[in-house]
Amino acid sequence: MKILKWGFIGCGEVTEKKSGPAFSEVPGSSVEAVMSRSEEKARSYAERHGIKKWYTDAQELIDDPDVNAIYIATPPSSHATFAIMAMKAGKPVYVEKPLAASYDDCARVNRVSEQTHVPCFVAYYRRYLPYFQKVKNIISEKVIGDIVSVQIRFAVPPRDLDYNHPENLPWRLQPDIAGGGYFYDLAPHQLDLLQDIFGVIIDAYGICSNRAGLYQVEDSVSACFKFENGLSGSGSWCFVAYESAKEDRIEVVGTKGQLSFSVFTYEPINLITSEGSQSIVVPNPPYVQYPLIKSVIEHLQGLNVCTCTSISATPVNWAMDRILGKF
């Protein structure tokens, strides 16, 4: 069995519980080193998690001979750069979502992966969670018949940090770092799930606006899109809604019923058919990225095939860039 010794580029919040611990839970895998531009953060993370080495320079971590796989957990604007650096060093990559801050950068990553024959995987971990596997099974088994429409509805109130002065706004609201606003951070999970179920989105249009004026990027988005199987869908996202308007819901309508589920809150799946209404509770593992990380590691060990690759992740960026009017 190939032993994977991971190096983390970035050791922020996502690595604390969602992903980081999972790398040491899978047989034949461990974390060898971490990197942050902040010496204090890198040292603290390494000490708290029992990791041998820490760096403040990404190239030094990539060049470490004891590191043979790279996890990139930085903001999207640097994903492509670090992924390309790692692949050119012959080291496979697991990148946080979205793959990059633009469709063009995704294409760059894919070209280098093809040229170097080094795989790149993307952290669309919801595909592998039991909750969404149940949703996919209900649809594929035609419990609600043939699907005729799908709709995303998402609304949340502003966060406290959204009221900061422009120079202190979180990176998710800085388009040169994030690719857009909160839409570019949250919509990828929703769109990736739908593409995993219904196929690639081949057409997409959007109307974006800034209604609250708290920051420069869009705070409200409406979109329509079409999947390769001919199914049409729509979505609405509002990040400045009133508290009572909070919503996290995807609704799938079929010829024999209706299915609705959440993406971020994991509310019980609601299934309505001629037999009545059913509420389905599906628990997820404590480390939500564990099922996908296990699949990635087993792929690299030659034990299975993980399909959550940079190629499969790229259509999400294409759809988002179309919705935001980037091209």
Short mmCIF file of C-alpha atoms in Angstrom, two decimals, residues 1-324:
data_model
loop_
_atom_site.label_atom_id
_atom_site.label_comp_id
_atom_site.label_asym_id
_atom_site.label_seq_id
_atom_site.Cartn_x
_atom_site.Cartn_y
_atom_site.Cartn_z
CA MET A 1 0.00 0.00 0.00
CA LYS A 2 1.28 3.45 -0.91
CA ILE A 3 1.72 5.64 2.19
CA LEU A 4 0.44 9.19 1.69
CA LYS A 5 2.23 11.92 3.63
CA TRP A 6 0.30 15.13 3.20
CA GLY A 7 1.45 18.71 3.27
CA PHE A 8 -1.21 21.35 3.97
CA ILE A 9 -0.93 24.73 2.23
CA GLY A 10 -3.19 26.78 4.48
CA CYS A 11 -4.34 25.75 7.94
CA GLY A 12 -7.41 27.88 8.61
CA GLU A 13 -10.87 27.13 9.93
CA VAL A 14 -11.83 24.49 7.34
CA THR A 15 -8.85 22.32 8.30
CA GLU A 16 -9.71 22.24 12.00
CA LYS A 17 -12.76 19.95 11.87
CA LYS A 18 -14.17 19.57 8.37
CA SER A 19 -11.09 18.14 6.69
CA GLY A 20 -7.79 18.14 8.60
CA PRO A 21 -8.37 15.28 11.05
CA ALA A 22 -9.74 13.02 8.31
CA PHE A 23 -6.34 12.78 6.60
CA SER A 24 -4.99 10.87 9.61
CA GLU A 25 -8.09 8.70 10.01
CA VAL A 26 -7.65 6.84 6.72
CA PRO A 27 -5.22 3.86 6.73
CA GLY A 28 -1.94 4.63 4.98
CA SER A 29 -2.31 8.40 5.34
CA SER A 30 -0.85 11.01 7.68
CA VAL A 31 -0.10 14.73 7.79
CA GLU A 32 3.60 15.46 7.52
CA ALA A 33 3.73 19.26 7.36
CA VAL A 34 1.61 22.43 7.29
CA MET A 35 2.18 25.87 5.85
CA SER A 36 0.78 29.32 6.56
CA ARG A 37 2.14 32.73 5.73
CA SER A 38 1.67 33.43 9.43
CA GLU A 39 4.44 31.76 11.42
CA GLU A 40 2.24 31.84 14.53
CA LYS A 41 -0.67 30.05 12.79
CA ALA A 42 1.56 27.41 11.21
CA ARG A 43 3.39 26.61 14.44
CA SER A 44 0.18 26.60 16.50
CA TYR A 45 -1.63 24.26 14.11
CA ALA A 46 1.31 21.87 13.96
CA GLU A 47 1.69 21.77 17.74
CA ARG A 48 -2.03 21.32 18.42
CA HIS A 49 -2.40 18.50 15.89
CA GLY A 50 0.89 16.71 16.51
CA ILE A 51 2.37 17.50 13.08
CA LYS A 52 6.15 17.29 12.72
CA LYS A 53 6.90 20.23 10.45
CA TRP A 54 5.58 23.67 9.63
CA TYR A 55 6.53 26.21 6.98
CA THR A 56 5.78 29.80 5.99
CA ASP A 57 6.74 29.25 2.33
CA ALA A 58 4.58 27.05 0.07
CA GLN A 59 7.46 26.11 -2.25
CA GLU A 60 9.49 24.81 0.70
CA LEU A 61 6.59 22.59 1.76
CA ILE A 62 6.11 21.29 -1.79
CA ASP A 63 9.84 20.57 -2.07
CA ASP A 64 9.93 18.65 1.22
CA PRO A 65 11.01 15.11 0.21
CA ASP A 66 8.90 13.61 3.00
CA VAL A 67 5.71 15.17 1.56
CA ASN A 68 4.21 13.28 -1.38
CA ALA A 69 0.70 14.79 -1.61
CA ILE A 70 -0.61 18.34 -1.21
CA TYR A 71 -3.85 19.68 0.30
CA ILE A 72 -4.61 23.28 -0.67
CA ALA A 73 -6.84 25.10 1.82
CA THR A 74 -6.29 28.72 0.85
CA PRO A 75 -8.69 31.29 -0.67
CA PRO A 76 -9.56 30.50 -4.32
CA SER A 77 -7.30 33.06 -6.00
CA SER A 78 -4.20 31.02 -5.11
CA HIS A 79 -5.65 27.55 -5.78
CA ALA A 80 -4.48 27.36 -9.38
CA THR A 81 -0.96 28.63 -8.60
CA PHE A 82 -0.35 26.19 -5.75
CA ALA A 83 -2.00 23.27 -7.58
CA ILE A 84 0.21 23.83 -10.63
CA MET A 85 3.33 24.14 -8.45
CA ALA A 86 2.51 20.83 -6.75
CA MET A 87 1.67 18.95 -9.94
CA LYS A 88 4.86 20.15 -11.64
CA ALA A 89 6.69 18.71 -8.63
CA GLY A 90 4.96 15.39 -9.29
CA LYS A 91 2.74 15.55 -6.21
CA PRO A 92 -1.03 14.90 -6.42
CA VAL A 93 -3.33 17.62 -5.16
CA TYR A 94 -6.56 17.90 -3.18
CA VAL A 95 -7.97 21.44 -3.49
CA GLU A 96 -10.69 23.18 -1.53
CA LYS A 97 -13.73 24.26 -3.54
CA PRO A 98 -14.21 26.02 -5.84
CA LEU A 99 -11.30 24.74 -7.90
CA ALA A 100 -10.26 28.30 -8.72
CA ALA A 101 -11.49 31.90 -8.78
CA SER A 102 -12.39 31.68 -12.48
CA TYR A 103 -13.16 29.20 -15.22
CA ASP A 104 -9.95 30.20 -17.05
CA ASP A 105 -7.84 29.24 -14.03
CA CYS A 106 -9.64 25.89 -13.85
CA ALA A 107 -8.67 25.26 -17.45
CA ARG A 108 -5.02 26.02 -16.59
CA VAL A 109 -5.09 23.48 -13.77
CA ASN A 110 -6.57 20.83 -16.06
CA ARG A 111 -3.97 21.43 -18.75
CA VAL A 112 -1.10 20.98 -16.29
CA SER A 113 -2.71 17.89 -14.78
CA GLU A 114 -2.96 16.39 -18.27
CA GLN A 115 0.60 17.36 -19.19
CA THR A 116 2.15 16.06 -15.96
CA HIS A 117 -0.18 13.04 -15.54
CA VAL A 118 -0.56 14.11 -11.90
CA PRO A 119 -4.14 14.00 -10.56
CA CYS A 120 -5.95 16.92 -9.01
CA PHE A 121 -9.04 16.40 -6.83
CA VAL A 122 -11.50 19.00 -5.55
CA ALA A 123 -13.27 19.11 -2.17
CA TYR A 124 -16.87 18.78 -3.31
CA TYR A 125 -17.33 16.47 -0.36
CA ARG A 126 -21.11 16.71 -0.27
CA ARG A 127 -21.27 14.34 -3.24
CA TYR A 128 -19.98 11.60 -0.93
CA LEU A 129 -22.03 12.33 2.19
CA PRO A 130 -24.77 9.80 3.09
CA TYR A 131 -27.37 12.61 3.19
CA PHE A 132 -26.86 13.53 -0.46
CA GLN A 133 -26.30 9.96 -1.55
CA LYS A 134 -29.84 9.33 -0.28
CA VAL A 135 -31.15 12.29 -2.30
CA LYS A 136 -29.40 10.99 -5.43
CA ASN A 137 -30.77 7.48 -4.92
CA ILE A 138 -34.35 8.72 -4.54
CA ILE A 139 -34.04 10.60 -7.83
CA SER A 140 -32.18 7.86 -9.75
CA GLU A 141 -34.67 5.21 -8.62
CA LYS A 142 -37.47 7.43 -9.97
CA VAL A 143 -39.34 7.46 -6.68
CA ILE A 144 -40.76 10.84 -7.79
CA GLY A 145 -40.91 9.85 -11.46
CA ASP A 146 -39.23 11.73 -14.28
CA ILE A 147 -37.81 15.06 -13.15
CA VAL A 148 -39.44 18.12 -14.69
CA SER A 149 -37.92 21.00 -12.73
CA VAL A 150 -35.36 21.88 -10.06
CA GLN A 151 -35.07 25.07 -8.04
CA ILE A 152 -32.48 26.43 -5.60
CA ARG A 153 -33.65 28.91 -2.96
CA PHE A 154 -31.12 30.36 -0.55
CA ALA A 155 -31.36 33.39 1.72
CA VAL A 156 -29.41 34.50 4.79
CA PRO A 157 -29.05 37.78 6.69
CA PRO A 158 -25.78 39.74 6.56
CA ARG A 159 -22.97 38.58 8.80
CA ASP A 160 -21.46 40.92 11.38
CA LEU A 161 -18.24 41.17 9.34
CA ASP A 162 -20.22 42.42 6.33
CA TYR A 163 -20.58 45.78 8.05
CA ASN A 164 -16.81 46.33 8.23
CA HIS A 165 -15.08 49.09 6.33
CA PRO A 166 -14.01 48.03 2.81
CA GLU A 167 -10.39 47.46 3.83
CA ASN A 168 -11.46 45.05 6.58
CA LEU A 169 -14.05 42.99 4.72
CA PRO A 170 -13.64 39.18 4.82
CA TRP A 171 -11.81 37.67 1.85
CA ARG A 172 -15.06 36.07 0.63
CA LEU A 173 -16.25 39.57 -0.29
CA GLN A 174 -13.11 40.50 -2.21
CA PRO A 175 -13.62 39.37 -5.84
CA ASP A 176 -9.91 39.37 -6.69
CA ILE A 177 -9.43 36.76 -3.95
CA ALA A 178 -12.74 34.87 -3.91
CA GLY A 179 -13.87 35.16 -7.55
CA GLY A 180 -17.01 37.03 -6.50
CA GLY A 181 -18.99 37.48 -3.31
CA TYR A 182 -20.72 34.92 -1.11
CA PHE A 183 -22.32 33.46 -4.24
CA TYR A 184 -18.90 32.21 -5.39
CA ASP A 185 -18.29 30.66 -1.98
CA LEU A 186 -21.64 28.93 -1.34
CA ALA A 187 -23.28 28.28 -4.71
CA PRO A 188 -20.50 25.88 -5.83
CA HIS A 189 -21.73 23.21 -3.41
CA GLN A 190 -25.32 23.53 -4.66
CA LEU A 191 -24.43 23.57 -8.35
CA ASP A 192 -21.96 20.71 -8.03
CA LEU A 193 -24.55 18.51 -6.32
CA LEU A 194 -27.08 19.18 -9.07
CA GLN A 195 -24.53 18.50 -11.80
CA ASP A 196 -23.54 15.27 -10.08
CA ILE A 197 -27.20 14.20 -10.20
CA PHE A 198 -28.42 15.64 -13.53
CA GLY A 199 -25.26 16.12 -15.60
CA VAL A 200 -23.28 19.15 -16.73
CA ILE A 201 -24.91 22.56 -17.01
CA ILE A 202 -24.60 23.56 -20.67
CA ASP A 203 -26.33 26.95 -20.54
CA ALA A 204 -26.68 29.54 -17.77
CA TYR A 205 -27.77 33.15 -17.37
CA GLY A 206 -27.97 35.40 -14.36
CA ILE A 207 -29.06 38.77 -13.05
CA CYS A 208 -26.93 40.12 -10.22
CA SER A 209 -27.46 43.15 -8.03
CA ASN A 210 -26.26 44.83 -4.87
CA ARG A 211 -29.34 45.79 -2.87
CA ALA A 212 -27.99 46.60 0.58
CA GLY A 213 -24.82 48.47 -0.35
CA LEU A 214 -22.75 46.89 2.39
CA TYR A 215 -19.94 45.99 0.00
CA GLN A 216 -19.09 46.23 -3.70
CA VAL A 217 -19.81 42.69 -4.93
CA GLU A 218 -23.25 41.23 -5.65
CA ASP A 219 -25.47 40.43 -2.66
CA SER A 220 -28.45 39.08 -4.64
CA VAL A 221 -28.41 36.70 -7.61
CA SER A 222 -31.14 35.18 -9.77
CA ALA A 223 -30.27 32.56 -12.37
CA CYS A 224 -31.66 30.05 -14.84
CA PHE A 225 -29.73 27.13 -16.26
CA LYS A 226 -30.07 24.03 -18.41
CA PHE A 227 -28.52 20.60 -17.90
CA GLU A 228 -27.15 18.37 -20.66
CA ASN A 229 -30.17 16.05 -20.29
CA GLY A 230 -32.49 18.93 -21.21
CA LEU A 231 -33.75 19.61 -17.67
CA SER A 232 -34.10 23.30 -16.82
CA GLY A 233 -33.51 24.82 -13.40
CA SER A 234 -33.45 28.12 -11.59
CA GLY A 235 -31.92 29.60 -8.49
CA SER A 236 -32.14 32.63 -6.25
CA TRP A 237 -29.55 33.67 -3.69
CA CYS A 238 -29.81 36.59 -1.26
CA PHE A 239 -27.12 37.33 1.30
CA VAL A 240 -28.79 40.38 2.86
CA ALA A 241 -32.20 38.93 3.72
CA TYR A 242 -34.21 39.54 6.87
CA GLU A 243 -33.76 36.88 9.57
CA SER A 244 -37.25 35.46 9.11
CA ALA A 245 -36.58 34.94 5.39
CA LYS A 246 -33.68 32.52 5.97
CA GLU A 247 -33.90 29.59 3.59
CA ASP A 248 -31.66 26.75 2.46
CA ARG A 249 -33.67 24.59 0.10
CA ILE A 250 -33.44 22.72 -3.18
CA GLU A 251 -36.75 21.51 -4.56
CA VAL A 252 -36.96 18.79 -7.19
CA VAL A 253 -40.32 18.20 -8.88
CA GLY A 254 -41.10 14.98 -10.73
CA THR A 255 -44.05 13.49 -12.54
CA LYS A 256 -44.90 11.35 -9.50
CA GLY A 257 -43.87 13.49 -6.57
CA GLN A 258 -41.66 16.12 -5.04
CA LEU A 259 -38.40 16.10 -3.10
CA SER A 260 -36.84 18.90 -1.09
CA PHE A 261 -33.62 19.06 0.92
CA SER A 262 -31.10 21.51 2.34
CA VAL A 263 -27.45 21.82 1.43
CA PHE A 264 -25.85 23.47 4.45
CA THR A 265 -28.17 22.72 7.38
CA TYR A 266 -28.94 19.06 6.58
CA GLU A 267 -32.61 19.41 7.46
CA PRO A 268 -34.58 16.18 7.10
CA ILE A 269 -35.18 15.27 3.46
CA ASN A 270 -38.85 15.80 2.61
CA LEU A 271 -40.40 13.36 0.14
CA ILE A 272 -43.96 13.72 -1.14
CA THR A 273 -45.59 11.07 -3.34
CA SER A 274 -49.06 9.57 -3.79
CA GLU A 275 -48.32 7.54 -0.65
CA GLY A 276 -48.05 10.70 1.44
CA SER A 277 -45.32 12.85 2.96
CA GLN A 278 -42.17 11.38 4.45
CA SER A 279 -39.41 13.06 6.48
CA ILE A 280 -36.07 11.27 6.13
CA VAL A 281 -33.22 11.86 8.58
CA VAL A 282 -29.73 10.86 7.37
CA PRO A 283 -26.79 11.46 9.77
CA ASN A 284 -23.40 12.49 8.46
CA PRO A 285 -19.93 11.55 9.80
CA PRO A 286 -18.25 13.84 12.38
CA TYR A 287 -15.63 14.96 9.82
CA VAL A 288 -17.78 15.81 6.82
CA GLN A 289 -14.94 15.56 4.30
CA TYR A 290 -13.93 12.08 5.50
CA PRO A 291 -15.81 10.03 2.84
CA LEU A 292 -14.30 12.05 -0.02
CA ILE A 293 -10.81 12.21 1.49
CA LYS A 294 -10.94 8.43 1.99
CA SER A 295 -11.88 8.03 -1.67
CA VAL A 296 -9.04 10.33 -2.80
CA ILE A 297 -6.48 8.47 -0.70
CA GLU A 298 -7.69 5.06 -1.90
CA HIS A 299 -7.52 6.34 -5.49
CA LEU A 300 -3.89 7.35 -4.99
CA GLN A 301 -3.23 3.95 -3.40
CA GLY A 302 -4.71 2.21 -6.44
CA LEU A 303 -7.64 0.78 -4.49
CA ASN A 304 -10.53 2.60 -6.20
CA VAL A 305 -11.39 5.46 -8.55
CA CYS A 306 -12.39 8.87 -7.17
CA THR A 307 -14.45 10.87 -9.66
CA CYS A 308 -14.27 14.21 -7.82
CA THR A 309 -11.49 15.49 -10.07
CA SER A 310 -10.57 18.93 -11.35
CA ILE A 311 -12.20 17.99 -14.67
CA SER A 312 -15.53 17.22 -12.99
CA ALA A 313 -15.30 20.37 -10.85
CA THR A 314 -14.63 22.80 -13.71
CA PRO A 315 -18.24 23.06 -15.04
CA VAL A 316 -19.24 24.61 -11.70
CA ASN A 317 -16.91 27.56 -12.32
CA TRP A 318 -18.13 27.82 -15.90
CA ALA A 319 -21.74 28.06 -14.74
CA MET A 320 -20.95 30.58 -11.99
CA ASP A 321 -18.91 32.78 -14.32
CA ARG A 322 -21.80 32.73 -16.81
CA ILE A 323 -24.32 33.64 -14.11
CA LEU A 324 -22.13 36.49 -12.88
#
